Coordinates of C-alpha atoms in Angstrom, one line a residue:
Chain A
M40 CA -45.4 -18.9 -17.5
V41 CA -43.7 -16.7 -20.0
H42 CA -40.0 -16.4 -19.8
E43 CA -38.7 -13.4 -21.6
M44 CA -35.0 -13.6 -21.6
V45 CA -33.0 -10.5 -22.3
A46 CA -29.5 -10.4 -23.7
P47 CA -27.0 -11.9 -21.4
I48 CA -24.8 -9.6 -19.3
R49 CA -21.3 -10.7 -20.2
L50 CA -18.2 -10.2 -18.0
T51 CA -14.8 -11.8 -18.4
V52 CA -12.5 -11.5 -15.4
P53 CA -9.1 -13.1 -14.5
G54 CA -9.6 -16.4 -12.7
T55 CA -8.4 -15.1 -9.4
L56 CA -10.1 -14.2 -6.2
L57 CA -9.0 -10.6 -6.6
Y58 CA -11.9 -10.2 -9.1
R59 CA -14.5 -12.1 -7.1
A60 CA -16.0 -9.0 -5.5
I61 CA -16.6 -7.3 -8.8
A62 CA -18.3 -10.4 -10.2
V63 CA -20.4 -10.8 -7.1
R64 CA -21.7 -7.2 -7.4
V65 CA -22.7 -7.8 -11.1
V66 CA -24.5 -11.0 -10.2
A67 CA -26.2 -9.3 -7.2
E68 CA -27.5 -6.5 -9.5
A69 CA -28.8 -9.1 -12.0
A70 CA -30.6 -10.9 -9.2
R71 CA -32.3 -7.7 -8.3
L72 CA -33.5 -7.3 -11.8
V73 CA -35.4 -10.6 -11.4
S74 CA -36.5 -10.3 -7.8
G75 CA -37.4 -6.6 -8.0
S76 CA -35.8 -6.1 -4.6
D77 CA -34.7 -2.6 -3.5
R78 CA -31.5 -1.5 -1.9
R79 CA -31.7 -0.5 1.8
D80 CA -29.9 2.7 0.8
P81 CA -30.4 3.4 -2.9
N82 CA -27.5 5.8 -2.9
D83 CA -25.0 3.2 -1.5
L84 CA -24.1 1.3 -4.6
L85 CA -21.1 -0.3 -3.0
S86 CA -22.8 -2.0 -0.1
N87 CA -23.2 -5.8 0.2
D88 CA -27.0 -5.4 0.4
V89 CA -28.4 -8.9 -0.1
R90 CA -31.6 -9.5 1.8
H91 CA -34.3 -10.8 -0.6
P92 CA -34.4 -14.6 -0.5
F93 CA -33.9 -14.8 -4.3
D94 CA -30.9 -12.5 -4.2
T95 CA -29.5 -14.4 -1.2
A96 CA -29.7 -17.7 -3.0
V97 CA -28.2 -16.5 -6.2
V98 CA -25.3 -14.6 -4.6
S99 CA -24.5 -17.3 -2.0
A100 CA -24.3 -20.0 -4.7
F101 CA -22.4 -17.8 -7.1
M102 CA -19.8 -16.9 -4.5
E103 CA -19.1 -20.6 -3.9
I104 CA -18.8 -21.5 -7.6
F105 CA -16.5 -18.6 -8.3
N106 CA -14.4 -19.7 -5.3
N107 CA -14.4 -23.2 -6.7
V108 CA -13.2 -22.1 -10.1
A109 CA -10.4 -19.9 -8.8
I110 CA -9.2 -22.5 -6.3
H111 CA -9.7 -25.8 -8.1
A112 CA -9.7 -24.9 -11.8
Y113 CA -6.9 -22.3 -11.6
Q114 CA -5.4 -23.5 -8.3
R115 CA -5.2 -20.0 -6.9
R116 CA -2.6 -19.1 -9.5
G117 CA -4.8 -17.5 -12.1
G118 CA -3.4 -17.8 -15.5
G119 CA -6.8 -17.9 -17.2
V120 CA -10.1 -16.2 -17.3
I121 CA -13.6 -16.8 -16.0
E122 CA -16.2 -15.9 -18.7
L123 CA -19.6 -15.0 -17.2
A124 CA -22.9 -14.9 -19.0
I125 CA -25.7 -13.7 -16.8
T126 CA -29.2 -13.9 -18.2
P127 CA -32.1 -12.3 -16.3
G128 CA -35.5 -13.5 -17.3
D129 CA -39.0 -12.7 -16.1
Q130 CA -39.0 -15.3 -13.4
E131 CA -35.5 -16.8 -13.4
L132 CA -31.8 -16.1 -13.6
L133 CA -29.3 -18.1 -15.6
I134 CA -25.6 -17.8 -14.8
E135 CA -23.0 -19.6 -16.9
L136 CA -19.3 -19.6 -15.9
K137 CA -16.7 -20.9 -18.3
D138 CA -13.1 -21.6 -17.4
H139 CA -10.1 -23.2 -19.1
G140 CA -8.5 -24.7 -16.0
K141 CA -8.5 -28.1 -14.4
T142 CA -11.7 -30.1 -14.4
F143 CA -13.5 -30.6 -11.1
D144 CA -14.9 -33.9 -9.8
I145 CA -18.4 -32.7 -8.7
D146 CA -19.5 -36.3 -7.9
G147 CA -16.6 -36.6 -5.5
V148 CA -18.0 -34.0 -3.1
E149 CA -18.7 -35.5 0.2
P150 CA -22.2 -34.9 1.7
L151 CA -22.5 -32.9 4.9
P152 CA -22.8 -34.9 8.1
D153 CA -26.4 -35.7 9.1
D154 CA -25.7 -34.8 12.7
M155 CA -24.3 -31.4 13.3
S156 CA -22.5 -31.8 16.7
D157 CA -19.4 -30.1 18.0
A158 CA -17.3 -33.0 16.7
S159 CA -18.9 -33.3 13.3
L160 CA -19.1 -29.6 12.4
P161 CA -17.4 -29.3 9.0
E162 CA -14.6 -26.9 8.4
G163 CA -14.6 -27.4 4.6
G164 CA -16.5 -29.0 1.8
M165 CA -19.6 -26.8 2.2
G166 CA -19.5 -24.8 -1.0
I167 CA -21.0 -27.1 -3.5
H168 CA -23.6 -28.1 -1.0
I169 CA -24.6 -24.5 -0.5
A170 CA -24.8 -23.9 -4.3
K171 CA -26.9 -27.0 -4.9
T172 CA -29.3 -26.4 -2.1
M173 CA -29.8 -22.7 -2.9
L174 CA -30.4 -23.1 -6.6
D175 CA -32.9 -25.0 -8.7
E176 CA -30.3 -26.3 -11.1
V177 CA -26.5 -26.7 -10.8
T178 CA -24.8 -28.5 -13.7
Y179 CA -21.2 -28.9 -14.5
E180 CA -19.8 -29.9 -17.9
P181 CA -16.0 -30.7 -17.9
G182 CA -14.2 -29.0 -20.7
P183 CA -12.3 -27.5 -22.0
P184 CA -13.9 -25.1 -21.4
N185 CA -15.4 -26.3 -18.2
L186 CA -18.9 -25.0 -17.9
W187 CA -21.0 -24.3 -14.8
R188 CA -24.6 -23.6 -15.4
L189 CA -26.6 -22.1 -12.5
V190 CA -30.4 -21.5 -12.5
K191 CA -32.6 -19.9 -9.9
R192 CA -36.3 -19.5 -10.4
M193 CA -38.6 -17.2 -8.5
P194 CA -40.9 -19.2 -6.3
E195 CA -44.6 -18.5 -7.0
K196 CA -45.2 -17.2 -3.6
L197 CA -42.4 -14.6 -4.0
S198 CA -43.7 -13.5 -7.5
A199 CA -45.6 -10.3 -7.8
Chain B
M253 CA -8.4 -4.6 2.3
P254 CA -9.3 -3.6 5.8
N255 CA -10.0 -6.3 8.4
P256 CA -13.7 -7.1 8.5
F257 CA -13.4 -7.7 12.3
D258 CA -12.4 -6.1 15.6
I259 CA -11.2 -8.1 18.6
T260 CA -11.4 -6.6 22.1
R261 CA -10.1 -8.6 25.1
T262 CA -10.8 -8.0 28.8
D263 CA -10.0 -10.2 31.8
H264 CA -13.4 -12.0 31.5
E265 CA -14.3 -12.1 27.9
T266 CA -13.1 -11.6 24.3
S267 CA -15.4 -9.8 22.0
L268 CA -15.2 -10.3 18.3
V269 CA -17.2 -7.9 16.0
I270 CA -17.5 -9.0 12.4
R271 CA -18.8 -6.7 9.7
G272 CA -19.1 -6.5 5.9
S273 CA -18.1 -9.7 4.1
L274 CA -16.4 -12.7 5.7
D275 CA -15.3 -14.7 2.7
I276 CA -12.5 -16.5 1.1
N277 CA -10.5 -13.3 0.8
S278 CA -11.0 -12.1 4.4
A279 CA -11.5 -15.3 6.4
P280 CA -7.7 -16.2 6.4
Q281 CA -7.0 -13.0 8.4
L282 CA -9.7 -14.0 10.9
A283 CA -8.4 -17.6 11.1
E284 CA -5.0 -16.3 12.1
E285 CA -6.5 -14.4 15.0
I286 CA -8.6 -17.4 16.0
D287 CA -5.5 -19.5 16.2
K288 CA -4.1 -17.0 18.7
L289 CA -7.3 -17.0 20.7
V290 CA -7.4 -20.8 20.9
A291 CA -3.7 -21.0 21.7
S292 CA -4.2 -18.6 24.6
K293 CA -7.1 -20.8 25.9
V294 CA -9.6 -17.9 26.1
K295 CA -12.6 -19.1 28.1
R296 CA -15.4 -16.8 26.8
V297 CA -15.8 -15.4 23.4
S298 CA -18.8 -13.3 22.2
V299 CA -19.2 -12.9 18.5
D300 CA -21.3 -10.0 17.2
L301 CA -22.6 -10.7 13.7
A302 CA -25.0 -7.8 13.4
G303 CA -22.8 -6.0 11.0
L304 CA -22.0 -9.0 8.8
D305 CA -23.6 -8.6 5.4
L306 CA -22.2 -11.6 3.5
I307 CA -20.6 -14.9 4.3
D308 CA -19.3 -17.8 2.2
S309 CA -18.2 -21.3 3.2
S310 CA -14.7 -20.0 4.0
G311 CA -16.2 -17.5 6.5
V312 CA -18.4 -20.2 8.0
A313 CA -15.3 -22.5 8.3
A314 CA -13.5 -19.8 10.2
L315 CA -16.3 -19.5 12.7
V316 CA -16.5 -23.2 13.1
K317 CA -12.8 -23.2 13.8
L318 CA -13.4 -20.7 16.5
Y319 CA -16.3 -22.5 18.0
K320 CA -14.6 -25.9 18.1
G321 CA -11.3 -24.5 19.2
I322 CA -12.7 -22.6 22.2
R323 CA -15.1 -25.3 23.2
G324 CA -12.3 -27.9 22.8
H325 CA -10.7 -26.6 26.0
G326 CA -13.9 -26.1 27.9
G327 CA -14.6 -22.5 26.8
H328 CA -17.9 -20.9 25.7
V329 CA -18.7 -19.1 22.4
E330 CA -21.8 -16.9 22.1
M331 CA -22.8 -15.8 18.6
T332 CA -25.5 -13.1 18.2
G333 CA -27.0 -10.8 15.6
A334 CA -26.9 -13.0 12.5
R335 CA -29.4 -11.7 9.8
D336 CA -30.2 -11.8 6.1
Q337 CA -27.7 -13.8 3.9
P338 CA -25.5 -15.0 6.7
L339 CA -28.4 -16.3 8.8
A340 CA -29.8 -18.1 5.7
I341 CA -26.4 -19.8 5.2
F342 CA -26.2 -20.9 8.8
K343 CA -29.8 -22.3 8.6
L344 CA -29.0 -24.1 5.3
L345 CA -26.0 -25.7 6.9
R346 CA -28.1 -26.5 10.0
M347 CA -25.6 -24.6 12.2
D348 CA -28.1 -22.1 13.5
K349 CA -29.1 -24.5 16.2
V350 CA -25.5 -25.4 17.1
F351 CA -24.6 -21.7 17.3
N352 CA -27.9 -20.9 19.0
L353 CA -28.6 -18.1 16.4

């Protein structure tokens, strides 16, 4: 399989949740470049139109990691930036997020309960699980700067 | 930012319609309303998710809070209409069966 990587899409935003929606839109468009998915309404560029499984996986995972950086690295106070490098390839998307906040203990994340009953339904701690399950690779290198590296590949059956 | 939800209460049921994105920025508003619903011991809540485009773990947590809170005092929560990204998230978390989606 040939992976032709194009120049990364670079975006630097303040490390607060106020800039999350902008970053999510950029990532969603980059995912569309790889998946080839169309918008439901091509004239509605502001809709949250995420339906293709590849786009769904990328956007879902990215939202959780962005949340994590804003909440854990910058502790909801901002004061730093999140540097994004989004690289669409022929069959995969690479997203790198760099921050200069506190490091995160990714190994300390508790697994989800095996049994989803009324009592065990979790009200937190789901974000990293979502990201890891949705993507092919999730790596975290503590910094500074801290670096999240997210990779999603197109499954063969979804490729053209 | 406008609320991504509407709440309508009748004598028999409370209807919650959620649209757009239920996420870390909007879920706290919903969680406040959920606290009120749970405190008033509402017995039946219907949740229409047909207009919901995106959800993250904070949005899921708000719906779990609603589900557990209402059922905790013997009430019933019916969720309908989940599609696309939100349905994928519920399935990934194995909550689609719990919520009967």
